[in-house]
XYZ file of C-alpha atoms in Angstrom:
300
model
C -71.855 -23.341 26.538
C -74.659 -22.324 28.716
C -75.144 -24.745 31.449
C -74.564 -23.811 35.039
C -71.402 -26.180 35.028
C -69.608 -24.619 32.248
C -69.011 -22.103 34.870
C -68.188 -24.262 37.905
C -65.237 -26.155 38.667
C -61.534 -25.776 40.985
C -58.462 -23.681 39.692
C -55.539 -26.432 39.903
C -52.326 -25.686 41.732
C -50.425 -28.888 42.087
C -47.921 -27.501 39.291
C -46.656 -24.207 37.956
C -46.818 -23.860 34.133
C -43.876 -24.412 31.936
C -44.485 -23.022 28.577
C -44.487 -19.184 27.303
C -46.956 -16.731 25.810
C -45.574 -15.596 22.390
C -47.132 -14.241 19.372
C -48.235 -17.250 16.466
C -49.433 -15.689 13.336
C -50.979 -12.776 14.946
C -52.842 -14.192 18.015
C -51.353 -14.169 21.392
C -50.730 -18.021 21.980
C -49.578 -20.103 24.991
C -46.980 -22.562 23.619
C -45.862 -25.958 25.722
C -43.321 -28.499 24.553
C -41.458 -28.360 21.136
C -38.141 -28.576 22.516
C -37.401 -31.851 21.016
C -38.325 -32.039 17.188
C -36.964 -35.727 16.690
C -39.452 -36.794 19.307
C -42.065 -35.185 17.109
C -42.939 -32.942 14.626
C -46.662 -32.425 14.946
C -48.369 -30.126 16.724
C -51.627 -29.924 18.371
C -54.242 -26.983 18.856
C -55.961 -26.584 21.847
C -58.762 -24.776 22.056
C -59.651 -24.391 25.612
C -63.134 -23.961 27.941
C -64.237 -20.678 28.287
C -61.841 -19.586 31.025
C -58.828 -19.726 28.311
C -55.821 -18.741 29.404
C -56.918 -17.189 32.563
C -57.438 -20.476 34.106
C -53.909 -21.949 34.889
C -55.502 -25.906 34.589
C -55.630 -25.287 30.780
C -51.996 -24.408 30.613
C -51.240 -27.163 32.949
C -52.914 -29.576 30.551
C -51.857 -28.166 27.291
C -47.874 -29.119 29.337
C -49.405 -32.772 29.512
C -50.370 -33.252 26.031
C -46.651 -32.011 25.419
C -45.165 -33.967 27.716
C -46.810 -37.149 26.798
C -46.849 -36.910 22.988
C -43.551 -34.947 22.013
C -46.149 -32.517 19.926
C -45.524 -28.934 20.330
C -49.271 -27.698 21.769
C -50.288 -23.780 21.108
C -53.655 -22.850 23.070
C -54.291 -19.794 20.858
C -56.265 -16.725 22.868
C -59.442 -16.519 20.942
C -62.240 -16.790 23.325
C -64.750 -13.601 23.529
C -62.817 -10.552 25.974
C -59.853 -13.532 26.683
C -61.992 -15.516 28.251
C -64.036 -15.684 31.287
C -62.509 -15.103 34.984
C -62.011 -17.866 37.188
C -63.533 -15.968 39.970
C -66.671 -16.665 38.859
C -66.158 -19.960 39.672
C -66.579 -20.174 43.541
C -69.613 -18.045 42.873
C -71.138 -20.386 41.062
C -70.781 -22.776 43.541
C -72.295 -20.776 46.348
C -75.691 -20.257 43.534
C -76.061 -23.667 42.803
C -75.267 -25.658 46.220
C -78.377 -26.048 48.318
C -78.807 -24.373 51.402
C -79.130 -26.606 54.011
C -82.289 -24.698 54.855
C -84.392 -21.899 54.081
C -83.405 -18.759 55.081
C -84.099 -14.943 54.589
C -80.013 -14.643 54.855
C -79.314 -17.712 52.410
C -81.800 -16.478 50.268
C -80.476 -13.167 49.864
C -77.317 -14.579 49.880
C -77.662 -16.536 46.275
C -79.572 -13.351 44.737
C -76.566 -10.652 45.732
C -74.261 -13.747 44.498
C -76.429 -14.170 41.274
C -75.961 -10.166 40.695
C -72.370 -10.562 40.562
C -71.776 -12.899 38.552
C -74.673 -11.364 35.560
C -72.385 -8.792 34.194
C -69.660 -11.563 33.334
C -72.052 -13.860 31.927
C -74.503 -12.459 29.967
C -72.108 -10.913 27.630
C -70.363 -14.249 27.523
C -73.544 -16.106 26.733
C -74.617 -13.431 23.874
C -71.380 -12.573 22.120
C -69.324 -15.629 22.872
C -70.601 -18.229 20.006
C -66.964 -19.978 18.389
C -68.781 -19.242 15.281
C -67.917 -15.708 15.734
C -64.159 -16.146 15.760
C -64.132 -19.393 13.721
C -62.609 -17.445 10.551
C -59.652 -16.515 12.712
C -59.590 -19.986 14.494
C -59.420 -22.048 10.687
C -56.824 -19.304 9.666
C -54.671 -20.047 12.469
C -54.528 -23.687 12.123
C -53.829 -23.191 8.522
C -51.131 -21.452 9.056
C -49.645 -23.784 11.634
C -49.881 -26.580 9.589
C -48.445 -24.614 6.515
C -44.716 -24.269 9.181
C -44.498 -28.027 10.199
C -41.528 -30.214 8.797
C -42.016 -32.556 6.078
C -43.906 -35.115 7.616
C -45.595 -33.116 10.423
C -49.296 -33.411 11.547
C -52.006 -31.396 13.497
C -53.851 -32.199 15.877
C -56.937 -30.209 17.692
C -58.356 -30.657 21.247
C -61.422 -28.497 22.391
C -63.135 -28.371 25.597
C -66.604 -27.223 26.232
C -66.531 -23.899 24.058
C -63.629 -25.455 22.302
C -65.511 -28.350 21.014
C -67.437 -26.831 18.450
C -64.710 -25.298 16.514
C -62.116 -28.487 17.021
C -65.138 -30.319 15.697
C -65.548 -28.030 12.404
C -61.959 -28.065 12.000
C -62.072 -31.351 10.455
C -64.173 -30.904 7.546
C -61.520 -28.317 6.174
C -58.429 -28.394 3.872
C -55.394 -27.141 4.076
C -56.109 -24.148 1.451
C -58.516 -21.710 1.384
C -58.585 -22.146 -2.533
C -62.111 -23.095 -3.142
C -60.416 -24.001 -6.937
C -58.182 -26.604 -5.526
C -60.114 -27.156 -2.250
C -61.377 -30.885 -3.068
C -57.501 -31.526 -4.197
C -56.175 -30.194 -0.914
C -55.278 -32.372 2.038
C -57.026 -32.649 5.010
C -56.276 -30.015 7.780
C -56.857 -32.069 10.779
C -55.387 -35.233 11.658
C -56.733 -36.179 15.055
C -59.195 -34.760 17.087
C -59.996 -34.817 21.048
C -62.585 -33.674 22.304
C -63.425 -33.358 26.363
C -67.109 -32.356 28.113
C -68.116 -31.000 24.708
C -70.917 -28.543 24.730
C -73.104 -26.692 21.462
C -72.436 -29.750 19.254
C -75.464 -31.373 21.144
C -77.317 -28.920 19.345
C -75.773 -29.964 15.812
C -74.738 -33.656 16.417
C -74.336 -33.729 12.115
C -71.537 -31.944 12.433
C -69.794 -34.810 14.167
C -71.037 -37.195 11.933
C -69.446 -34.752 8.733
C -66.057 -34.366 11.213
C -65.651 -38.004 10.950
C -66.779 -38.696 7.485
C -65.614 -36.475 5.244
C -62.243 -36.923 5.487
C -61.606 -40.105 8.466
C -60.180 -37.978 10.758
C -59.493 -39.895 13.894
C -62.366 -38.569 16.424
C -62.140 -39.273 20.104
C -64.411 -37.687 22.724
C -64.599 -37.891 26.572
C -67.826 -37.845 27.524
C -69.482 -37.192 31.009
C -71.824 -39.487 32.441
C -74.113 -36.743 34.386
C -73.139 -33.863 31.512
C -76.311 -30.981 31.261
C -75.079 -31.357 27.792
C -73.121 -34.048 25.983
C -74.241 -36.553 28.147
C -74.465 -40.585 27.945
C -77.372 -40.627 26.271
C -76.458 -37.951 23.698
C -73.296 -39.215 23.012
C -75.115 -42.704 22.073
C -77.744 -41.498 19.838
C -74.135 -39.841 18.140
C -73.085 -42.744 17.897
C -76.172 -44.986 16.550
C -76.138 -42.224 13.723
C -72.610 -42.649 12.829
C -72.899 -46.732 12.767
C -76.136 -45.931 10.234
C -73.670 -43.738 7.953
C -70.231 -44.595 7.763
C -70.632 -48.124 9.864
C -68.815 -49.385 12.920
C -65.144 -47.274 13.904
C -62.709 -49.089 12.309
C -64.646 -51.153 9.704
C -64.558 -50.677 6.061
C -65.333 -47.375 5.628
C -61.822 -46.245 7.192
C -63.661 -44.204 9.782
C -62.480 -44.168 13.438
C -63.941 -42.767 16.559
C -64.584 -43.505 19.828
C -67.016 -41.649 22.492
C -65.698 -42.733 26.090
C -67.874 -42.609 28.985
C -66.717 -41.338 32.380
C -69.015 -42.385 34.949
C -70.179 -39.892 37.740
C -68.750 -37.379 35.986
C -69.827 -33.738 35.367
C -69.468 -31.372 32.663
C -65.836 -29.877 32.832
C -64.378 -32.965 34.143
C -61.980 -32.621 31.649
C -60.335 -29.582 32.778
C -61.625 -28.142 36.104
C -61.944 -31.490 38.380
C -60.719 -30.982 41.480
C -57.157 -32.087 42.376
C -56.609 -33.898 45.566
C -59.490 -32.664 46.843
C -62.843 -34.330 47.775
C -64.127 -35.506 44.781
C -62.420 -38.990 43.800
C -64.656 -39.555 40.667
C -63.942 -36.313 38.757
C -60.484 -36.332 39.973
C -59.934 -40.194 38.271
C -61.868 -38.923 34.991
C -59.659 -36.227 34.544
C -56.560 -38.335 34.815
C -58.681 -40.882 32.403
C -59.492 -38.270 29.629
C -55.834 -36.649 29.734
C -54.715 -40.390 29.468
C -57.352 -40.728 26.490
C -56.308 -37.768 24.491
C -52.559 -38.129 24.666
C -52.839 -41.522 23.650
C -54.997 -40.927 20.864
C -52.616 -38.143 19.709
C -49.643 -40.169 20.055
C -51.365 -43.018 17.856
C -52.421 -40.562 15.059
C -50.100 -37.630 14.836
C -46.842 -39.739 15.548
């Protein structure tokens, strides 16, 4: 997560959020749907952008997911200081949009907007990593999966900072007993990922994520990402064609990398809503179309 438009994006308010912050296995956790356990009794972790909870749009969305599969969806709050504030966000904007020309006022302008926003973000960008929290990420989904039904499944969605863990997720069991680990079934049974970001910089642990144990991989990728981009996401998927063969083919393997065109990094989460911007707006309703279809496939 360090491009300029992990920290860009809108705050949505075309809804009001309908789930409740309760305490799941120790971390404070944002919980939407459930209500109906003959619908469904899977689950799905969503680990968010680096905004977390305090950025209504993932709460919003995590609602979505719960609406449209039946799955009960926890967004567990594990990102570095509870995530990043979404007042940063207009700030950004004013430090990356041109000025329409050069001034000694516009000029000063970005650099007393830059200032504000450097005590938020460097400590984001050097203690943030999801590899620092990852043990309590894996122990958490453990123990979710460990209080479904009989016949339950989990799912895991990450966005941006999210990504990276979702995407480890899947080469893990169930137990944590390194005897009995190769015995154990697979923790993750579908995974979504939108506008990912660090996995560019380990694309083998997509490729492990899909093969080690098939679990259904989907990813929505932006066209005009800083990161995870169209070209990235193809080289992703060359490899993967090389190791474990086409999605769907003999191997059992299935993924998919979908390509939103004029998109930008964040799409996923912080488009704007009935805005100005028609091509984000549709790829957002595209990749929250993509994932809860792809979760109602696999964990129903």
């Amino acid at each position: 997560m360090s491009c300029p438009d992990c920290f860009r994006g809108a705050a949505h308010n075309h809804a009001e959020p309908k789930g409740t912050i309760e305490t799941i296995h120790g971390i404070r956790t944002y919980v939407a749907g459930g209500s109906d356990p003959a619908r469904s009794k899977s689950a799905i972790i969503y680990l968010p952008d680096g905004f977390s909870l305090k950025l209504v749009n993932n709460k919003l969305l995590a609602d979505e997911y719960a609406a449209g599969t039946g799955c009960k969806v926890y967004i567990p709050d594990v990102v570095y200081d509870g995530g990043l504030d979404p007042s940063l966000m207009p700030k950004m904007e004013i430090l990356m949009t041109p000025n329409a020309s050069w001034t000694v006022t516009g000029v000063l302008s970005k650099v007393s907007t830059a200032l504000t926003l450097i005590p938020s973000m460097i400590p984001f960008l050097l203690f943030a990593h999801p590899s620092k929290v990852y043990p309590k990420i894996l122990s958490y989904a453990r123990a979710v999966k460990a209080d479904l039904p009989p016949g339950g499944k989990v799912g895991v969605a990450g966005f941006c900072w999210g990504a990276w863990p979702a995407t480890k997720l899947c080469v893990e069991t169930t137990t944590a007993d390194s005897n009995h680990a190769d015995a154990s079934p697979r923790l993750i049974d579908a995974q979504f990922n939108g506008h990912p970001s660090y996995i560019v910089k380990t694309p083998e642990m997509v490729v492990d994520a899909i093969r080690k144990f098939k679990v259904p991989y989907s990813v929505a990728v932006a066209e005009n990402d800083m990161q995870f981009n169209k070209a990235e996401a193809e080289k992703v998927e060359a490899t993967l064609r090389e190791v474990v063969g086409t999605s769907g083919g003999e191997s059992g393997c299935t993924y998919e990398f979908k390509l939103y065109e004029g998109c930008v990094h964040g799409f996923c989460v912080r488009a704007p809503i009935g805005k100005y911007d028609e091509t984000n707006e549709s790829g957002y309703e595209g990749a929250k179309r993509q994932a809860v279809e792809w979760f109602d496939k696999y964990l129903n």
